[in-house]
């Protein structure tokens, strides 16, 4: 899995402020996770018995 950092633009600053990190297999999956988090939906991720994602 890759780490994707979600940034928020800050008025008067040249660089956006990092908000949180999302771990996903692709950019599309990360965008879907962030959209669900913002919408307040429950997110269920498949996890194997050893704790690692599939």
mmCIF file of N, CA, C and O in Angstrom:
data_model
loop_
_atom_site.group_PDB
_atom_site.id
_atom_site.type_symbol
_atom_site.label_atom_id
_atom_site.label_comp_id
_atom_site.label_asym_id
_atom_site.label_seq_id
_atom_site.Cartn_x
_atom_site.Cartn_y
_atom_site.Cartn_z
ATOM 1 N N UNK A 1 0.834 -1.178 0.000
ATOM 2 C CA UNK A 1 0.000 0.000 0.000
ATOM 3 C C UNK A 1 0.879 1.241 0.000
ATOM 4 O O UNK A 1 1.982 1.221 0.512
ATOM 5 N N UNK A 2 0.335 2.283 -0.564
ATOM 6 C CA UNK A 2 1.053 3.553 -0.638
ATOM 7 C C UNK A 2 0.409 4.554 0.301
ATOM 8 O O UNK A 2 -0.788 4.493 0.583
ATOM 9 N N UNK A 3 1.206 5.491 0.752
ATOM 10 C CA UNK A 3 0.696 6.568 1.597
ATOM 11 C C UNK A 3 0.353 7.769 0.714
ATOM 12 O O UNK A 3 1.151 8.167 -0.139
ATOM 13 N N UNK A 4 -0.836 8.321 0.911
ATOM 14 C CA UNK A 4 -1.272 9.524 0.206
ATOM 15 C C UNK A 4 -1.602 10.569 1.269
ATOM 16 O O UNK A 4 -2.398 10.305 2.168
ATOM 17 N N UNK A 5 -0.992 11.727 1.181
ATOM 18 C CA UNK A 5 -1.210 12.780 2.163
ATOM 19 C C UNK A 5 -2.274 13.742 1.637
ATOM 20 O O UNK A 5 -2.217 14.167 0.485
ATOM 21 N N UNK A 6 -3.249 14.055 2.478
ATOM 22 C CA UNK A 6 -4.320 14.985 2.126
ATOM 23 C C UNK A 6 -3.927 16.350 2.681
ATOM 24 O O UNK A 6 -3.634 16.481 3.868
ATOM 25 N N UNK A 7 -3.913 17.347 1.815
ATOM 26 C CA UNK A 7 -3.507 18.709 2.183
ATOM 27 C C UNK A 7 -4.694 19.655 2.167
ATOM 28 O O UNK A 7 -5.652 19.440 1.438
ATOM 29 N N UNK A 8 -4.594 20.726 2.951
ATOM 30 C CA UNK A 8 -5.598 21.787 2.961
ATOM 31 C C UNK A 8 -4.905 23.105 2.635
ATOM 32 O O UNK A 8 -3.921 23.464 3.288
ATOM 33 N N UNK A 9 -5.393 23.841 1.630
ATOM 34 C CA UNK A 9 -4.799 25.140 1.332
ATOM 35 C C UNK A 9 -4.963 26.095 2.518
ATOM 36 O O UNK A 9 -5.996 26.094 3.185
ATOM 37 N N UNK A 10 -3.949 26.869 2.780
ATOM 38 C CA UNK A 10 -3.988 27.835 3.874
ATOM 39 C C UNK A 10 -3.886 29.234 3.282
ATOM 40 O O UNK A 10 -2.909 29.532 2.597
ATOM 41 N N UNK A 11 -4.877 30.092 3.520
ATOM 42 C CA UNK A 11 -4.824 31.448 2.981
ATOM 43 C C UNK A 11 -3.575 32.195 3.473
ATOM 44 O O UNK A 11 -3.221 32.123 4.648
ATOM 45 N N UNK A 12 -2.911 32.858 2.554
ATOM 46 C CA UNK A 12 -1.720 33.622 2.891
ATOM 47 C C UNK A 12 -0.446 32.803 2.953
ATOM 48 O O UNK A 12 0.622 33.338 3.209
ATOM 49 N N UNK A 13 -0.532 31.513 2.724
ATOM 50 C CA UNK A 13 0.641 30.636 2.758
ATOM 51 C C UNK A 13 0.906 30.100 1.350
ATOM 52 O O UNK A 13 -0.003 29.903 0.573
ATOM 53 N N UNK A 14 2.171 29.840 1.073
ATOM 54 C CA UNK A 14 2.538 29.276 -0.231
ATOM 55 C C UNK A 14 2.354 27.761 -0.261
ATOM 56 O O UNK A 14 2.156 27.184 -1.323
ATOM 57 N N UNK A 15 2.455 27.112 0.894
ATOM 58 C CA UNK A 15 2.373 25.659 0.956
ATOM 59 C C UNK A 15 1.131 25.232 1.734
ATOM 60 O O UNK A 15 0.838 25.786 2.784
ATOM 61 N N UNK A 16 0.405 24.224 1.243
ATOM 62 C CA UNK A 16 -0.780 23.754 1.969
ATOM 63 C C UNK A 16 -0.392 23.006 3.235
ATOM 64 O O UNK A 16 0.704 22.473 3.366
ATOM 65 N N UNK A 17 -1.318 22.945 4.182
ATOM 66 C CA UNK A 17 -1.104 22.274 5.464
ATOM 67 C C UNK A 17 -1.533 20.812 5.337
ATOM 68 O O UNK A 17 -2.633 20.522 4.874
ATOM 69 N N UNK A 18 -0.678 19.854 5.749
ATOM 70 C CA UNK A 18 -1.095 18.448 5.708
ATOM 71 C C UNK A 18 -2.163 18.172 6.764
ATOM 72 O O UNK A 18 -2.048 18.607 7.900
ATOM 73 N N UNK A 19 -3.242 17.475 6.364
ATOM 74 C CA UNK A 19 -4.330 17.158 7.284
ATOM 75 C C UNK A 19 -4.200 15.747 7.851
ATOM 76 O O UNK A 19 -4.239 15.548 9.058
ATOM 77 N N UNK A 20 -4.099 14.749 6.961
ATOM 78 C CA UNK A 20 -3.968 13.362 7.396
ATOM 79 C C UNK A 20 -3.423 12.524 6.248
ATOM 80 O O UNK A 20 -3.341 12.984 5.117
ATOM 81 N N UNK A 21 -3.058 11.288 6.557
ATOM 82 C CA UNK A 21 -2.515 10.365 5.569
ATOM 83 C C UNK A 21 -3.485 9.208 5.371
ATOM 84 O O UNK A 21 -4.044 8.691 6.337
ATOM 85 N N UNK A 22 -3.683 8.842 4.112
ATOM 86 C CA UNK A 22 -4.542 7.716 3.752
ATOM 87 C C UNK A 22 -3.650 6.664 3.093
ATOM 88 O O UNK A 22 -2.816 7.008 2.257
ATOM 89 N N UNK A 23 -3.831 5.408 3.480
ATOM 90 C CA UNK A 23 -3.071 4.325 2.875
ATOM 91 C C UNK A 23 -3.992 3.542 1.958
ATOM 92 O O UNK A 23 -5.043 3.060 2.377
ATOM 93 N N UNK A 24 -3.610 3.450 0.671
ATOM 94 C CA UNK A 24 -4.433 2.755 -0.316
ATOM 95 C C UNK A 24 -3.533 2.176 -1.396
ATOM 96 O O UNK A 24 -2.360 2.528 -1.512
ATOM 97 N N UNK A 25 -4.131 1.301 -2.211
ATOM 98 C CA UNK A 25 -3.370 0.660 -3.287
ATOM 99 C C UNK A 25 -3.168 1.570 -4.501
ATOM 100 O O UNK A 25 -2.228 1.396 -5.257
ATOM 101 N N UNK A 26 -4.083 2.535 -4.695
ATOM 102 C CA UNK A 26 -3.977 3.418 -5.854
ATOM 103 C C UNK A 26 -4.511 4.799 -5.498
ATOM 104 O O UNK A 26 -5.185 4.977 -4.474
ATOM 105 N N UNK A 27 -4.236 5.757 -6.344
ATOM 106 C CA UNK A 27 -4.733 7.112 -6.141
ATOM 107 C C UNK A 27 -6.257 7.139 -6.189
ATOM 108 O O UNK A 27 -6.899 7.828 -5.394
ATOM 109 N N UNK A 28 -6.847 6.350 -7.091
ATOM 110 C CA UNK A 28 -8.303 6.295 -7.194
ATOM 111 C C UNK A 28 -8.923 5.760 -5.902
ATOM 112 O O UNK A 28 -9.927 6.276 -5.420
ATOM 113 N N UNK A 29 -8.319 4.722 -5.327
ATOM 114 C CA UNK A 29 -8.822 4.155 -4.074
ATOM 115 C C UNK A 29 -8.672 5.168 -2.935
ATOM 116 O O UNK A 29 -9.556 5.297 -2.089
ATOM 117 N N UNK A 30 -7.557 5.896 -2.914
ATOM 118 C CA UNK A 30 -7.345 6.908 -1.880
ATOM 119 C C UNK A 30 -8.394 8.013 -2.000
ATOM 120 O O UNK A 30 -8.947 8.459 -0.985
ATOM 121 N N UNK A 31 -8.688 8.441 -3.214
ATOM 122 C CA UNK A 31 -9.710 9.475 -3.417
ATOM 123 C C UNK A 31 -11.077 8.994 -2.947
ATOM 124 O O UNK A 31 -11.840 9.740 -2.349
ATOM 125 N N UNK A 32 -11.411 7.735 -3.225
ATOM 126 C CA UNK A 32 -12.694 7.182 -2.795
ATOM 127 C C UNK A 32 -12.772 7.123 -1.270
ATOM 128 O O UNK A 32 -13.810 7.443 -0.684
ATOM 129 N N UNK A 33 -11.674 6.738 -0.611
ATOM 130 C CA UNK A 33 -11.652 6.694 0.850
ATOM 131 C C UNK A 33 -11.838 8.075 1.451
ATOM 132 O O UNK A 33 -12.608 8.256 2.390
ATOM 133 N N UNK A 34 -11.145 9.065 0.904
ATOM 134 C CA UNK A 34 -11.254 10.433 1.423
ATOM 135 C C UNK A 34 -12.664 10.969 1.199
ATOM 136 O O UNK A 34 -13.247 11.595 2.095
ATOM 137 N N UNK A 35 -13.248 10.712 0.037
ATOM 138 C CA UNK A 35 -14.616 11.171 -0.237
ATOM 139 C C UNK A 35 -15.592 10.543 0.756
ATOM 140 O O UNK A 35 -16.496 11.219 1.259
ATOM 141 N N UNK A 36 -15.420 9.262 1.067
ATOM 142 C CA UNK A 36 -16.298 8.594 2.028
ATOM 143 C C UNK A 36 -16.086 9.158 3.423
ATOM 144 O O UNK A 36 -17.051 9.343 4.177
ATOM 145 N N UNK A 37 -14.854 9.452 3.786
ATOM 146 C CA UNK A 37 -14.572 10.020 5.106
ATOM 147 C C UNK A 37 -15.233 11.390 5.251
ATOM 148 O O UNK A 37 -15.825 11.693 6.285
ATOM 149 N N UNK A 38 -15.147 12.204 4.218
ATOM 150 C CA UNK A 38 -15.734 13.544 4.258
ATOM 151 C C UNK A 38 -17.254 13.459 4.306
ATOM 152 O O UNK A 38 -17.904 14.228 5.008
ATOM 153 N N UNK A 39 -17.826 12.489 3.588
ATOM 154 C CA UNK A 39 -19.279 12.328 3.569
ATOM 155 C C UNK A 39 -19.802 11.700 4.856
ATOM 156 O O UNK A 39 -21.005 11.653 5.079
ATOM 157 N N UNK A 40 -18.906 11.210 5.708
ATOM 158 C CA UNK A 40 -19.301 10.623 6.976
ATOM 159 C C UNK A 40 -19.817 9.204 6.855
ATOM 160 O O UNK A 40 -20.524 8.718 7.719
ATOM 161 N N UNK A 41 -19.443 8.528 5.780
ATOM 162 C CA UNK A 41 -19.898 7.153 5.583
ATOM 163 C C UNK A 41 -18.984 6.186 6.339
ATOM 164 O O UNK A 41 -17.830 6.479 6.597
ATOM 165 N N UNK A 42 -19.524 5.031 6.685
ATOM 166 C CA UNK A 42 -18.736 3.988 7.333
ATOM 167 C C UNK A 42 -17.858 3.324 6.284
ATOM 168 O O UNK A 42 -18.326 2.974 5.204
ATOM 169 N N UNK A 43 -16.589 3.149 6.610
ATOM 170 C CA UNK A 43 -15.640 2.544 5.687
ATOM 171 C C UNK A 43 -15.237 1.181 6.246
ATOM 172 O O UNK A 43 -14.753 1.079 7.366
ATOM 173 N N UNK A 44 -15.446 0.123 5.468
ATOM 174 C CA UNK A 44 -15.074 -1.226 5.877
ATOM 175 C C UNK A 44 -13.998 -1.714 4.921
ATOM 176 O O UNK A 44 -14.206 -1.776 3.713
ATOM 177 N N UNK A 45 -12.841 -2.042 5.484
ATOM 178 C CA UNK A 45 -11.722 -2.505 4.680
ATOM 179 C C UNK A 45 -11.475 -3.979 4.963
ATOM 180 O O UNK A 45 -11.501 -4.400 6.120
ATOM 181 N N UNK A 46 -11.213 -4.780 3.923
ATOM 182 C CA UNK A 46 -10.906 -6.188 4.149
ATOM 183 C C UNK A 46 -9.526 -6.341 4.791
ATOM 184 O O UNK A 46 -8.566 -5.704 4.379
ATOM 185 N N UNK A 47 -9.453 -7.161 5.823
ATOM 186 C CA UNK A 47 -8.192 -7.393 6.521
ATOM 187 C C UNK A 47 -8.026 -8.896 6.709
ATOM 188 O O UNK A 47 -8.971 -9.585 7.093
ATOM 189 N N UNK A 48 -6.823 -9.386 6.473
ATOM 190 C CA UNK A 48 -6.578 -10.819 6.666
ATOM 191 C C UNK A 48 -6.350 -11.101 8.152
ATOM 192 O O UNK A 48 -6.206 -10.198 8.964
ATOM 193 N N UNK A 49 -6.290 -12.367 8.513
ATOM 194 C CA UNK A 49 -6.141 -12.762 9.914
ATOM 195 C C UNK A 49 -4.848 -12.275 10.545
ATOM 196 O O UNK A 49 -4.789 -12.033 11.735
ATOM 197 N N UNK A 50 -3.795 -12.109 9.732
ATOM 198 C CA UNK A 50 -2.530 -11.655 10.298
ATOM 199 C C UNK A 50 -2.478 -10.141 10.432
ATOM 200 O O UNK A 50 -1.470 -9.577 10.849
ATOM 201 N N UNK A 51 -3.568 -9.457 10.091
ATOM 202 C CA UNK A 51 -3.644 -8.011 10.260
ATOM 203 C C UNK A 51 -3.253 -7.222 9.027
ATOM 204 O O UNK A 51 -3.402 -6.016 8.991
ATOM 205 N N UNK A 52 -2.734 -7.879 8.021
ATOM 206 C CA UNK A 52 -2.340 -7.187 6.793
ATOM 207 C C UNK A 52 -3.530 -7.083 5.854
ATOM 208 O O UNK A 52 -4.383 -7.967 5.807
ATOM 209 N N UNK A 53 -3.601 -5.985 5.108
ATOM 210 C CA UNK A 53 -4.660 -5.827 4.117
ATOM 211 C C UNK A 53 -4.459 -6.807 2.979
ATOM 212 O O UNK A 53 -3.367 -7.299 2.747
ATOM 213 N N UNK A 54 -5.516 -7.110 2.271
ATOM 214 C CA UNK A 54 -5.416 -8.055 1.154
ATOM 215 C C UNK A 54 -4.686 -7.475 -0.016
ATOM 216 O O UNK A 54 -4.759 -6.361 -0.342
#
